[in-house]
Amino acid sequence: MVAVRIIPCLDVRAGRVVKGVKFRDHVDMGDIIERARAYRDQGADELVFYDITASPEQRSVEVEWVERVAAEIDIPFAVAGGIRDVDRARAVLHAGADKISVNSPALKRPQLVRELADTFGSQCVVIGIDSMREVVNGKGCYRLRANTGDPDNMIDPDLDTRAWVEQVQRLGAGEIVLNCMDADGVQDGYDIDQLAEMRTICDVPLIASGGAGAREHFLEVFRRADVDGALAATVFHSGRIPIPALKAWLSANGIETRLQAESTAPVQ
Amino acid sequence: MTIAVINSGGANLGSVVQALNRLGAESVLTRDVDEVRGASRVILPGVGAAAWSMNALREHGLVDVIRGLTQPVLGVCLGLQLMFESSEEGDTPCLGLIPGRVARLPAEPGLRLPHMGWNRLAWKADDPLARGLDGHEWFYFVHSYAAPAGSAVATSEHGREFAAIVRRGNFAACQFHPEKSAAAGARLLRNFLEG
C-alpha cells in the first residue's frame, strides 16, 4: 500500500526560505539547499518550493536554484510560482523538478492545465488551490482566491472551490494541493470539513495544506479527510514537530508512513 | 566505465544523470546510436506516454539498437513498460524484450491515479539489483499504467499487483524511480553499475 506523504513546504522569496502568518509578515527561515537537505535526511517524503512572490510580481521562478536542489536532493520535489506557459514549465522540469504546481495562472487561463498535462503528462501537473470559507445567501461554501502571495493584490476570481476541483481534473491535473486559507498559519489544525468534502470529488491525489500545529492534526487529516499527503511549514521549520517522530507516531496509530530503516542509511 | 542515458525526449531525464553524479559516476544523456552501442551501461529512463516515446526511439533509429544491446541495461519507469511487447497507453507495440502487455491500473473507489508516492516491494526472486537491501525499503512511484506481475523479480501493489522490477538476461528495469528514492534507490543504482 502506498504510504501517506509528509511534505514540508518551503516558501521561497529571493532565494531564501520564508514563512508568514496568514500570508503576511514573512520571517527568514534559512538557506534553500540547507533546508532541503535537512528534510531529506529527516525522512520527508517530498518537498514543495513555492516562490510566493513570483505570480503577483509577474515574473517566473529562477531555475538556477531549482538546478541546485535537483543536484543535491534524491527525493521528489515540486516547484510553484509564476508558471504561466508550457515553455516556463519545461525550463523548470528540465532544471530537475519532478512536478510543477500551478495556481493563479490556471485560474486566469484554465486551458493551461490541459496544455501542461498533454505536454508533460498529468503526473507532472499539480494544481494548487487557495480556498476560503464564505457565506453566500446565508449558506456556507468554499470560494477561491488568486494571487495570495501578495495580500495587497489578492484577487477573488468569483469561483466555487468544488467546481474548480472538478474542472482541473477534467483538464488533466495529476494532483491537487488544497490550501485552506482560514486555517493557514494559525496552527489550529487542518480544515477537515473542507478537505473531506473535496475528497469526495477528487480522484487524483489530494494534499492537505494549512493549519498543522500538532501531530494530532496530521493523524486527524489522514483519518477523517483521507488525504494522500499533508503539507506543513512552520511546525517543521521551527523543529517543533520532528518528522521522524511524527512518522513513527502516525505508524503506531495505524497510518502507513515510510519509515527509514537502518539498512538504508546513506551509502558511503 | 561509460554510462549512456538514452534521451527519449521526456521531461526530467536529468534526474537520472544527477543521481549518477551523486554516486560519482559520470554519464552522458544521448540519442546517438554509436554512443548507446558503445557504452558499458545503458539506462532507458522515461517520463511521458508510451506511444510518444516509442515514436521518439524509432525516429532516432534506437529500437533495434536497444534490442541488440548485450551490456547491462536498466529501464526506469516508462523504460520498464517499453521493454514489454505492447502497451495499452496509446495502443502501441513496444520493444518486445519481455512477454506481456502493459495495462492501465484499475480505477476503483478510494484508489487514486496516478499511483504517486512511496510503496514497498514483494521480492519474488533474488537479483543482483537487490544486493544490500533487506526487502523492507520504500521506493518512489509515479505512474498510471503497469506491467503484469507474472514474471517479475519484485512486485508492488496499487489496486492490483504489478511488476516493480523485471529482468531478462542483461535487461533489467524498475517501475519506481530509484533516482528519487533516497538511499534505497541510490543503493539499487549502485548495484546496477557494479553488477
GROMACS .gro file of C-alpha atoms in nm:
model
  463
    1MET     CA    1   0.000   0.000   0.000
    2VAL     CA    2   0.123   0.346  -0.087
    3ALA     CA    3   0.231   0.543   0.221
    4VAL     CA    4   0.087   0.882   0.310
    5ARG     CA    5   0.328   1.163   0.231
    6ILE     CA    6   0.466   1.414   0.478
    7ILE     CA    7   0.560   1.723   0.278
    8PRO     CA    8   0.748   2.022   0.415
    9CYS     CA    9   0.663   2.331   0.217
   10LEU     CA   10   0.936   2.585   0.166
   11ASP     CA   11   0.806   2.927   0.076
   12VAL     CA   12   1.082   3.092  -0.121
   13ARG     CA   13   1.150   3.461  -0.156
   14ALA     CA   14   1.470   3.589  -0.317
   15GLY     CA   15   1.639   3.251  -0.281
   16ARG     CA   16   1.565   3.217   0.092
   17VAL     CA   17   1.307   3.012   0.278
   18VAL     CA   18   1.046   3.234   0.449
   19LYS     CA   19   0.721   3.184   0.634
   20GLY     CA   20   0.441   3.425   0.712
   21VAL     CA   21   0.121   3.413   0.913
   22LYS     CA   22  -0.197   3.429   0.704
   23PHE     CA   23   0.026   3.505   0.402
   24ARG     CA   24   0.178   3.819   0.564
   25ASP     CA   25   0.477   3.916   0.781
   26HIS     CA   26   0.740   3.689   0.631
   27VAL     CA   27   1.025   3.572   0.852
   28ASP     CA   28   1.355   3.437   0.716
   29MET     CA   29   1.386   3.063   0.782
   30GLY     CA   30   1.720   2.985   0.616
   31ASP     CA   31   1.901   2.872   0.301
   32ILE     CA   32   1.711   2.657   0.049
   33ILE     CA   33   1.966   2.381  -0.001
   34GLU     CA   34   2.046   2.355   0.367
   35ARG     CA   35   1.676   2.319   0.447
   36ALA     CA   36   1.609   2.074   0.166
   37ARG     CA   37   1.900   1.852   0.269
   38ALA     CA   38   1.792   1.853   0.632
   39TYR     CA   39   1.436   1.750   0.541
   40ARG     CA   40   1.560   1.473   0.311
   41ASP     CA   41   1.772   1.338   0.597
   42GLN     CA   42   1.476   1.354   0.836
   43GLY     CA   43   1.266   1.138   0.604
   44ALA     CA   44   1.043   1.395   0.434
   45ASP     CA   45   0.865   1.216   0.150
   46GLU     CA   46   0.861   1.510  -0.086
   47LEU     CA   47   0.931   1.883  -0.090
   48VAL     CA   48   0.734   2.172  -0.230
   49PHE     CA   49   0.900   2.503  -0.312
   50TYR     CA   50   0.663   2.794  -0.351
   51ASP     CA   51   0.810   3.111  -0.494
   52ILE     CA   52   0.549   3.321  -0.319
   53THR     CA   53   0.644   3.644  -0.491
   54ALA     CA   54   0.652   3.507  -0.846
   55SER     CA   55   0.293   3.542  -0.960
   56PRO     CA   56   0.194   3.889  -0.832
   57GLU     CA   57   0.521   4.045  -0.946
   58GLN     CA   58   0.468   3.895  -1.293
   59ARG     CA   59   0.789   3.701  -1.307
   60SER     CA   60   0.876   3.333  -1.303
   61VAL     CA   61   1.089   3.131  -1.066
   62GLU     CA   62   1.459   3.139  -1.138
   63VAL     CA   63   1.573   2.797  -1.250
   64GLU     CA   64   1.920   2.827  -1.101
   65TRP     CA   65   1.813   2.728  -0.751
   66VAL     CA   66   1.593   2.451  -0.896
   67GLU     CA   67   1.907   2.303  -1.054
   68ARG     CA   68   2.094   2.324  -0.726
   69VAL     CA   69   1.813   2.147  -0.541
   70ALA     CA   70   1.788   1.876  -0.808
   71ALA     CA   71   2.161   1.806  -0.796
   72GLU     CA   72   2.155   1.771  -0.421
   73ILE     CA   73   1.823   1.610  -0.331
   74ASP     CA   74   1.721   1.248  -0.402
   75ILE     CA   75   1.352   1.273  -0.314
   76PRO     CA   76   1.081   1.420  -0.535
   77PHE     CA   77   1.008   1.791  -0.531
   78ALA     CA   78   0.759   2.029  -0.687
   79VAL     CA   79   0.812   2.390  -0.783
   80ALA     CA   80   0.538   2.651  -0.782
   81GLY     CA   81   0.525   3.017  -0.869
   82GLY     CA   82   0.472   3.207  -1.190
   83ILE     CA   83   0.450   2.911  -1.427
   84ARG     CA   84   0.223   3.062  -1.692
   85ASP     CA   85   0.305   2.863  -2.004
   86VAL     CA   86   0.448   2.539  -2.138
   87ASP     CA   87   0.791   2.689  -2.206
   88ARG     CA   88   0.834   2.804  -1.850
   89ALA     CA   89   0.713   2.468  -1.719
   90ARG     CA   90   0.964   2.294  -1.944
   91ALA     CA   91   1.250   2.506  -1.810
   92VAL     CA   92   1.160   2.420  -1.450
   93LEU     CA   93   1.113   2.048  -1.523
   94HIS     CA   94   1.435   2.031  -1.720
   95ALA     CA   95   1.612   2.203  -1.431
   96GLY     CA   96   1.520   1.891  -1.236
   97ALA     CA   97   1.183   1.950  -1.070
   98ASP     CA   98   0.959   1.642  -1.068
   99LYS     CA   99   0.638   1.840  -1.074
  100ILE     CA  100   0.522   2.189  -1.139
  101SER     CA  101   0.246   2.339  -0.930
  102VAL     CA  102   0.019   2.597  -1.088
  103ASN     CA  103  -0.228   2.818  -0.907
  104SER     CA  104  -0.318   3.172  -1.019
  105PRO     CA  105  -0.217   3.132  -1.388
  106ALA     CA  106  -0.452   2.832  -1.421
  107LEU     CA  107  -0.739   3.039  -1.285
  108LYS     CA  108  -0.663   3.309  -1.536
  109ARG     CA  109  -0.643   3.058  -1.822
  110PRO     CA  110  -0.777   2.708  -1.737
  111GLN     CA  111  -0.661   2.568  -2.072
  112LEU     CA  112  -0.305   2.593  -1.938
  113VAL     CA  113  -0.376   2.283  -1.726
  114ARG     CA  114  -0.458   2.081  -2.037
  115GLU     CA  115  -0.153   2.210  -2.225
  116LEU     CA  116   0.075   2.113  -1.938
  117ALA     CA  117  -0.083   1.768  -1.899
  118ASP     CA  118  -0.068   1.699  -2.273
  119THR     CA  119   0.295   1.805  -2.297
  120PHE     CA  120   0.446   1.655  -1.981
  121GLY     CA  121   0.186   1.407  -1.856
  122SER     CA  122  -0.058   1.451  -1.570
  123GLN     CA  123   0.193   1.315  -1.319
  124CYS     CA  124   0.392   1.640  -1.353
  125VAL     CA  125   0.096   1.872  -1.310
  126VAL     CA  126  -0.009   1.978  -0.962
  127ILE     CA  127  -0.284   2.234  -0.916
  128GLY     CA  128  -0.253   2.450  -0.607
  129ILE     CA  129  -0.581   2.586  -0.481
  130ASP     CA  130  -0.626   2.861  -0.222
  131SER     CA  131  -0.972   2.836  -0.078
  132MET     CA  132  -1.169   3.036   0.179
  133ARG     CA  133  -1.490   2.974   0.367
  134GLU     CA  134  -1.763   3.218   0.275
  135VAL     CA  135  -2.129   3.267   0.343
  136VAL     CA  136  -2.335   3.330   0.031
  137ASN     CA  137  -2.710   3.385   0.072
  138GLY     CA  138  -2.689   3.254   0.428
  139LYS     CA  139  -2.525   2.933   0.311
  140GLY     CA  140  -2.164   2.830   0.385
  141CYS     CA  141  -1.945   2.745   0.087
  142TYR     CA  142  -1.583   2.743  -0.026
  143ARG     CA  143  -1.453   3.003  -0.268
  144LEU     CA  144  -1.122   3.051  -0.447
  145ARG     CA  145  -0.860   3.320  -0.408
  146ALA     CA  146  -0.582   3.406  -0.654
  147ASN     CA  147  -0.251   3.593  -0.616
  148THR     CA  148  -0.242   3.503  -0.247
  149GLY     CA  149   0.135   3.556  -0.229
  150ASP     CA  150   0.069   3.929  -0.228
  151PRO     CA  151  -0.218   4.026   0.005
  152ASP     CA  152  -0.248   4.375  -0.145
  153ASN     CA  153  -0.311   4.233  -0.492
  154MET     CA  154  -0.516   3.929  -0.398
  155ILE     CA  155  -0.793   3.851  -0.644
  156ASP     CA  156  -1.136   3.697  -0.591
  157PRO     CA  157  -1.198   3.504  -0.914
  158ASP     CA  158  -1.561   3.451  -0.811
  159LEU     CA  159  -1.539   3.075  -0.843
  160ASP     CA  160  -1.661   2.791  -0.624
  161THR     CA  161  -1.385   2.559  -0.497
  162ARG     CA  162  -1.584   2.241  -0.574
  163ALA     CA  163  -1.638   2.344  -0.934
  164TRP     CA  164  -1.268   2.419  -0.978
  165VAL     CA  165  -1.157   2.088  -0.822
  166GLU     CA  166  -1.379   1.906  -1.073
  167GLN     CA  167  -1.270   2.120  -1.367
  168VAL     CA  168  -0.894   2.086  -1.319
  169GLN     CA  169  -0.928   1.707  -1.301
  170ARG     CA  170  -1.112   1.708  -1.632
  171LEU     CA  171  -0.833   1.922  -1.776
  172GLY     CA  172  -0.566   1.670  -1.670
  173ALA     CA  173  -0.442   1.770  -1.323
  174GLY     CA  174  -0.241   1.486  -1.165
  175GLU     CA  175  -0.261   1.611  -0.807
  176ILE     CA  176  -0.435   1.880  -0.607
  177VAL     CA  177  -0.290   2.073  -0.314
  178LEU     CA  178  -0.576   2.236  -0.128
  179ASN     CA  179  -0.465   2.522   0.091
  180CYS     CA  180  -0.739   2.618   0.331
  181MET     CA  181  -0.668   2.986   0.394
  182ASP     CA  182  -0.873   3.026   0.710
  183ALA     CA  183  -0.657   2.759   0.873
  184ASP     CA  184  -0.322   2.862   0.723
  185GLY     CA  185  -0.052   2.980   0.960
  186VAL     CA  186  -0.266   2.965   1.273
  187GLN     CA  187  -0.171   2.605   1.364
  188ASP     CA  188  -0.517   2.511   1.483
  189GLY     CA  189  -0.547   2.202   1.267
  190TYR     CA  190  -0.627   2.131   0.902
  191ASP     CA  191  -0.971   2.226   0.770
  192ILE     CA  192  -1.106   1.871   0.795
  193ASP     CA  193  -1.459   1.952   0.678
  194GLN     CA  194  -1.341   2.125   0.364
  195LEU     CA  195  -1.080   1.861   0.279
  196ALA     CA  196  -1.324   1.575   0.340
  197GLU     CA  197  -1.579   1.743   0.115
  198MET     CA  198  -1.327   1.790  -0.168
  199ARG     CA  199  -1.203   1.432  -0.119
  200THR     CA  200  -1.543   1.302  -0.230
  201ILE     CA  201  -1.496   1.464  -0.572
  202CYS     CA  202  -1.119   1.424  -0.607
  203ASP     CA  203  -0.993   1.106  -0.779
  204VAL     CA  204  -0.632   1.222  -0.812
  205PRO     CA  205  -0.402   1.252  -0.508
  206LEU     CA  206  -0.518   1.525  -0.269
  207ILE     CA  207  -0.272   1.704  -0.042
  208ALA     CA  208  -0.387   1.894   0.266
  209SER     CA  209  -0.230   2.232   0.332
  210GLY     CA  210  -0.273   2.495   0.601
  211GLY     CA  211  -0.319   2.464   0.973
  212ALA     CA  212  -0.079   2.199   1.106
  213GLY     CA  213   0.021   2.277   1.464
  214ALA     CA  214   0.039   1.942   1.642
  215ARG     CA  215   0.096   1.578   1.550
  216GLU     CA  216  -0.273   1.507   1.623
  217HIS     CA  217  -0.365   1.736   1.334
  218PHE     CA  218  -0.182   1.507   1.093
  219LEU     CA  219  -0.349   1.195   1.232
  220GLU     CA  220  -0.688   1.363   1.210
  221VAL     CA  221  -0.647   1.476   0.849
  222PHE     CA  222  -0.535   1.132   0.731
  223ARG     CA  223  -0.810   0.953   0.926
  224ARG     CA  224  -1.101   1.186   0.863
  225ALA     CA  225  -1.027   1.351   0.530
  226ASP     CA  226  -0.845   1.053   0.371
  227VAL     CA  227  -0.588   1.279   0.206
  228ASP     CA  228  -0.279   1.132   0.037
  229GLY     CA  229  -0.036   1.374   0.191
  230ALA     CA  230  -0.011   1.657   0.438
  231LEU     CA  231   0.189   1.969   0.378
  232ALA     CA  232   0.321   2.194   0.653
  233ALA     CA  233   0.586   2.459   0.703
  234THR     CA  234   0.615   2.632   1.041
  235VAL     CA  235   0.598   2.321   1.260
  236PHE     CA  236   0.878   2.163   1.056
  237HIS     CA  237   1.092   2.475   1.010
  238SER     CA  238   1.083   2.552   1.381
  239GLY     CA  239   1.166   2.193   1.473
  240ARG     CA  240   0.858   2.174   1.692
  241ILE     CA  241   0.741   1.856   1.516
  242PRO     CA  242   1.040   1.642   1.417
  243ILE     CA  243   0.948   1.442   1.105
  244PRO     CA  244   1.095   1.106   1.217
  245ALA     CA  245   0.898   1.118   1.544
  246LEU     CA  246   0.582   1.230   1.362
  247LYS     CA  247   0.603   0.944   1.112
  248ALA     CA  248   0.675   0.685   1.380
  249TRP     CA  249   0.380   0.810   1.584
  250LEU     CA  250   0.146   0.805   1.282
  251SER     CA  251   0.259   0.450   1.203
  252ALA     CA  252   0.192   0.344   1.560
  253ASN     CA  253  -0.157   0.488   1.518
  254GLY     CA  254  -0.234   0.286   1.208
  255ILE     CA  255  -0.138   0.532   0.934
  256GLU     CA  256   0.108   0.381   0.687
  257THR     CA  257   0.416   0.602   0.659
  258ARG     CA  258   0.755   0.550   0.503
  259LEU     CA  259   0.992   0.481   0.790
  260GLN     CA  260   1.361   0.481   0.709
  261ALA     CA  261   1.521   0.150   0.802
  262GLU     CA  262   1.873   0.138   0.945
  263SER     CA  263   1.994  -0.066   0.649
  264THR     CA  264   1.913   0.210   0.404
  265ALA     CA  265   2.130   0.471   0.570
  266PRO     CA  266   2.316   0.671   0.303
  267VAL     CA  267   2.575   0.461   0.122
  268GLN     CA  268   2.930   0.587   0.168
  269MET     CA  269   3.303   0.292  -1.739
  270THR     CA  270   3.082   0.483  -1.983
  271ILE     CA  271   2.716   0.520  -1.900
  272ALA     CA  272   2.466   0.620  -2.166
  273VAL     CA  273   2.132   0.760  -2.050
  274ILE     CA  274   1.902   0.742  -2.351
  275ASN     CA  275   1.739   1.075  -2.428
  276SER     CA  276   1.388   0.976  -2.529
  277GLY     CA  277   1.274   1.337  -2.512
  278GLY     CA  278   1.062   1.331  -2.198
  279ALA     CA  279   1.076   1.578  -1.911
  280ASN     CA  280   1.304   1.524  -1.618
  281LEU     CA  281   1.563   1.292  -1.774
  282GLY     CA  282   1.829   1.494  -1.596
  283SER     CA  283   1.728   1.342  -1.262
  284VAL     CA  284   1.889   1.011  -1.356
  285VAL     CA  285   2.209   1.185  -1.463
  286GLN     CA  286   2.219   1.377  -1.135
  287ALA     CA  287   2.161   1.060  -0.931
  288LEU     CA  288   2.457   0.901  -1.111
  289ASN     CA  289   2.663   1.214  -1.038
  290ARG     CA  290   2.585   1.175  -0.669
  291LEU     CA  291   2.726   0.822  -0.691
  292GLY     CA  292   3.041   0.962  -0.851
  293ALA     CA  293   2.954   0.807  -1.190
  294GLU     CA  294   2.971   1.021  -1.499
  295SER     CA  295   2.712   0.965  -1.768
  296VAL     CA  296   2.604   1.112  -2.097
  297LEU     CA  297   2.246   1.194  -2.198
  298THR     CA  298   2.233   1.081  -2.559
  299ARG     CA  299   2.028   0.960  -2.852
  300ASP     CA  300   2.334   0.881  -3.062
  301VAL     CA  301   2.329   0.521  -3.186
  302ASP     CA  302   2.706   0.469  -3.154
  303GLU     CA  303   2.723   0.622  -2.808
  304VAL     CA  304   2.446   0.391  -2.689
  305ARG     CA  305   2.604   0.083  -2.852
  306GLY     CA  306   2.948   0.163  -2.716
  307ALA     CA  307   2.850   0.235  -2.355
  308SER     CA  308   2.933  -0.016  -2.084
  309ARG     CA  309   2.598   0.057  -1.910
  310VAL     CA  310   2.278   0.185  -2.069
  311ILE     CA  311   1.984   0.343  -1.886
  312LEU     CA  312   1.648   0.383  -2.055
  313PRO     CA  313   1.453   0.635  -1.848
  314GLY     CA  314   1.124   0.784  -1.950
  315VAL     CA  315   0.853   1.016  -1.841
  316GLY     CA  316   0.559   1.062  -2.072
  317ALA     CA  317   0.336   0.841  -2.283
  318ALA     CA  318   0.438   0.502  -2.426
  319ALA     CA  319   0.331   0.567  -2.788
  320TRP     CA  320   0.506   0.903  -2.793
  321SER     CA  321   0.829   0.760  -2.652
  322MET     CA  322   0.831   0.464  -2.893
  323ASN     CA  323   0.796   0.715  -3.177
  324ALA     CA  324   1.094   0.908  -3.044
  325LEU     CA  325   1.304   0.590  -3.022
  326ARG     CA  326   1.202   0.488  -3.376
  327GLU     CA  327   1.274   0.834  -3.511
  328HIS     CA  328   1.630   0.815  -3.381
  329GLY     CA  329   1.685   0.459  -3.503
  330LEU     CA  330   1.716   0.328  -3.149
  331VAL     CA  331   1.457   0.048  -3.142
  332ASP     CA  332   1.675  -0.225  -3.295
  333VAL     CA  333   1.985  -0.083  -3.130
  334ILE     CA  334   1.830  -0.125  -2.784
  335ARG     CA  335   1.701  -0.474  -2.868
  336GLY     CA  336   2.051  -0.577  -2.970
  337LEU     CA  337   2.238  -0.447  -2.663
  338THR     CA  338   2.442  -0.706  -2.472
  339GLN     CA  339   2.574  -0.485  -2.190
  340PRO     CA  340   2.369  -0.430  -1.871
  341VAL     CA  341   2.061  -0.215  -1.945
  342LEU     CA  342   1.832  -0.059  -1.683
  343GLY     CA  343   1.487   0.071  -1.770
  344VAL     CA  344   1.326   0.321  -1.534
  345CYS     CA  345   0.950   0.384  -1.501
  346LEU     CA  346   0.822   0.413  -1.860
  347GLY     CA  347   1.154   0.248  -1.954
  348LEU     CA  348   1.027  -0.070  -1.783
  349GLN     CA  349   0.697  -0.056  -1.967
  350LEU     CA  350   0.870  -0.008  -2.303
  351MET     CA  351   1.057  -0.337  -2.254
  352PHE     CA  352   0.729  -0.530  -2.279
  353GLU     CA  353   0.558  -0.635  -2.604
  354SER     CA  354   0.293  -0.367  -2.612
  355SER     CA  355   0.113  -0.104  -2.409
  356GLU     CA  356  -0.250  -0.011  -2.374
  357GLU     CA  357  -0.135   0.352  -2.343
  358GLY     CA  358  -0.180   0.476  -2.699
  359ASP     CA  359  -0.217   0.109  -2.804
  360THR     CA  360   0.144   0.083  -2.918
  361PRO     CA  361   0.385  -0.202  -2.983
  362CYS     CA  362   0.691  -0.169  -2.757
  363LEU     CA  363   1.043  -0.317  -2.760
  364GLY     CA  364   0.922  -0.674  -2.707
  365LEU     CA  365   1.210  -0.781  -2.484
  366ILE     CA  366   0.975  -0.925  -2.223
  367PRO     CA  367   0.642  -1.101  -2.294
  368GLY     CA  368   0.327  -0.925  -2.180
  369ARG     CA  369   0.116  -0.614  -2.228
  370VAL     CA  370   0.121  -0.301  -2.015
  371ALA     CA  371  -0.227  -0.201  -1.895
  372ARG     CA  372  -0.385   0.084  -1.701
  373LEU     CA  373  -0.408   0.040  -1.325
  374PRO     CA  374  -0.766  -0.017  -1.213
  375ALA     CA  375  -0.988   0.279  -1.127
  376GLU     CA  376  -1.163   0.193  -0.802
  377PRO     CA  377  -1.330   0.397  -0.533
  378GLY     CA  378  -1.067   0.514  -0.286
  379LEU     CA  379  -0.782   0.428  -0.524
  380ARG     CA  380  -0.611   0.730  -0.671
  381LEU     CA  381  -0.449   0.755  -1.010
  382PRO     CA  382  -0.170   0.824  -1.079
  383HIS     CA  383  -0.017   0.583  -0.825
  384MET     CA  384   0.201   0.856  -0.680
  385GLY     CA  385   0.411   0.811  -0.369
  386TRP     CA  386   0.628   0.568  -0.173
  387ASN     CA  387   0.549   0.198  -0.179
  388ARG     CA  388   0.721  -0.126  -0.085
  389LEU     CA  389   0.819  -0.430  -0.289
  390ALA     CA  390   0.748  -0.800  -0.259
  391TRP     CA  391   1.062  -0.978  -0.381
  392LYS     CA  392   0.989  -1.292  -0.584
  393ALA     CA  393   1.340  -1.388  -0.686
  394ASP     CA  394   1.695  -1.299  -0.600
  395ASP     CA  395   1.862  -1.046  -0.824
  396PRO     CA  396   2.193  -0.858  -0.832
  397LEU     CA  397   1.989  -0.535  -0.800
  398ALA     CA  398   1.876  -0.645  -0.453
  399ARG     CA  399   2.226  -0.661  -0.306
  400GLY     CA  400   2.244  -0.486   0.030
  401LEU     CA  401   1.868  -0.431   0.053
  402ASP     CA  402   1.672  -0.605   0.327
  403GLY     CA  403   1.343  -0.615   0.139
  404HIS     CA  404   1.160  -0.360   0.354
  405GLU     CA  405   1.271  -0.048   0.168
  406TRP     CA  406   1.033   0.208   0.024
  407PHE     CA  407   1.062   0.333  -0.335
  408TYR     CA  408   0.901   0.629  -0.510
  409PHE     CA  409   0.644   0.552  -0.780
  410VAL     CA  410   0.461   0.779  -1.027
  411HIS     CA  411   0.256   0.601  -1.293
  412SER     CA  412  -0.093   0.512  -1.413
  413TYR     CA  413  -0.001   0.213  -1.632
  414ALA     CA  414   0.179  -0.100  -1.517
  415ALA     CA  415   0.323  -0.428  -1.646
  416PRO     CA  416   0.193  -0.774  -1.548
  417ALA     CA  417   0.332  -0.915  -1.223
  418GLY     CA  418   0.367  -1.270  -1.361
  419SER     CA  419   0.739  -1.299  -1.424
  420ALA     CA  420   0.861  -1.005  -1.215
  421VAL     CA  421   1.164  -1.019  -0.985
  422ALA     CA  422   0.974  -0.792  -0.744
  423THR     CA  423   0.617  -0.668  -0.741
  424SER     CA  424   0.428  -0.388  -0.576
  425GLU     CA  425   0.058  -0.322  -0.537
  426HIS     CA  426  -0.189  -0.047  -0.617
  427GLY     CA  427  -0.534  -0.184  -0.681
  428ARG     CA  428  -0.364  -0.488  -0.828
  429GLU     CA  429  -0.022  -0.648  -0.810
  430PHE     CA  430   0.213  -0.524  -1.084
  431ALA     CA  431   0.576  -0.562  -1.191
  432ALA     CA  432   0.807  -0.337  -0.988
  433ILE     CA  433   1.136  -0.493  -1.104
  434VAL     CA  434   1.181  -0.719  -1.407
  435ARG     CA  435   1.480  -0.893  -1.562
  436ARG     CA  436   1.560  -1.077  -1.883
  437GLY     CA  437   1.932  -1.153  -1.901
  438ASN     CA  438   2.119  -0.824  -1.936
  439PHE     CA  439   1.793  -0.623  -1.941
  440ALA     CA  440   1.655  -0.513  -1.605
  441ALA     CA  441   1.405  -0.242  -1.520
  442CYS     CA  442   1.219  -0.086  -1.232
  443GLN     CA  443   0.878   0.081  -1.237
  444PHE     CA  444   0.972   0.314  -0.950
  445HIS     CA  445   1.225   0.596  -0.968
  446PRO     CA  446   1.550   0.487  -0.799
  447GLU     CA  447   1.690   0.836  -0.867
  448LYS     CA  448   1.418   0.978  -0.641
  449SER     CA  449   1.407   0.700  -0.382
  450ALA     CA  450   1.665   0.835  -0.135
  451ALA     CA  451   1.924   0.591  -0.001
  452ALA     CA  452   1.744   0.274  -0.113
  453GLY     CA  453   1.730   0.399  -0.471
  454ALA     CA  454   2.095   0.502  -0.463
  455ARG     CA  455   2.186   0.153  -0.349
  456LEU     CA  456   1.991  -0.005  -0.634
  457LEU     CA  457   2.157   0.222  -0.890
  458ARG     CA  458   2.496   0.138  -0.747
  459ASN     CA  459   2.411  -0.232  -0.772
  460PHE     CA  460   2.332  -0.180  -1.139
  461LEU     CA  461   2.663  -0.002  -1.201
  462GLU     CA  462   2.862  -0.264  -1.013
  463GLY     CA  463   2.662  -0.567  -1.131
   0.00000   0.00000   0.00000
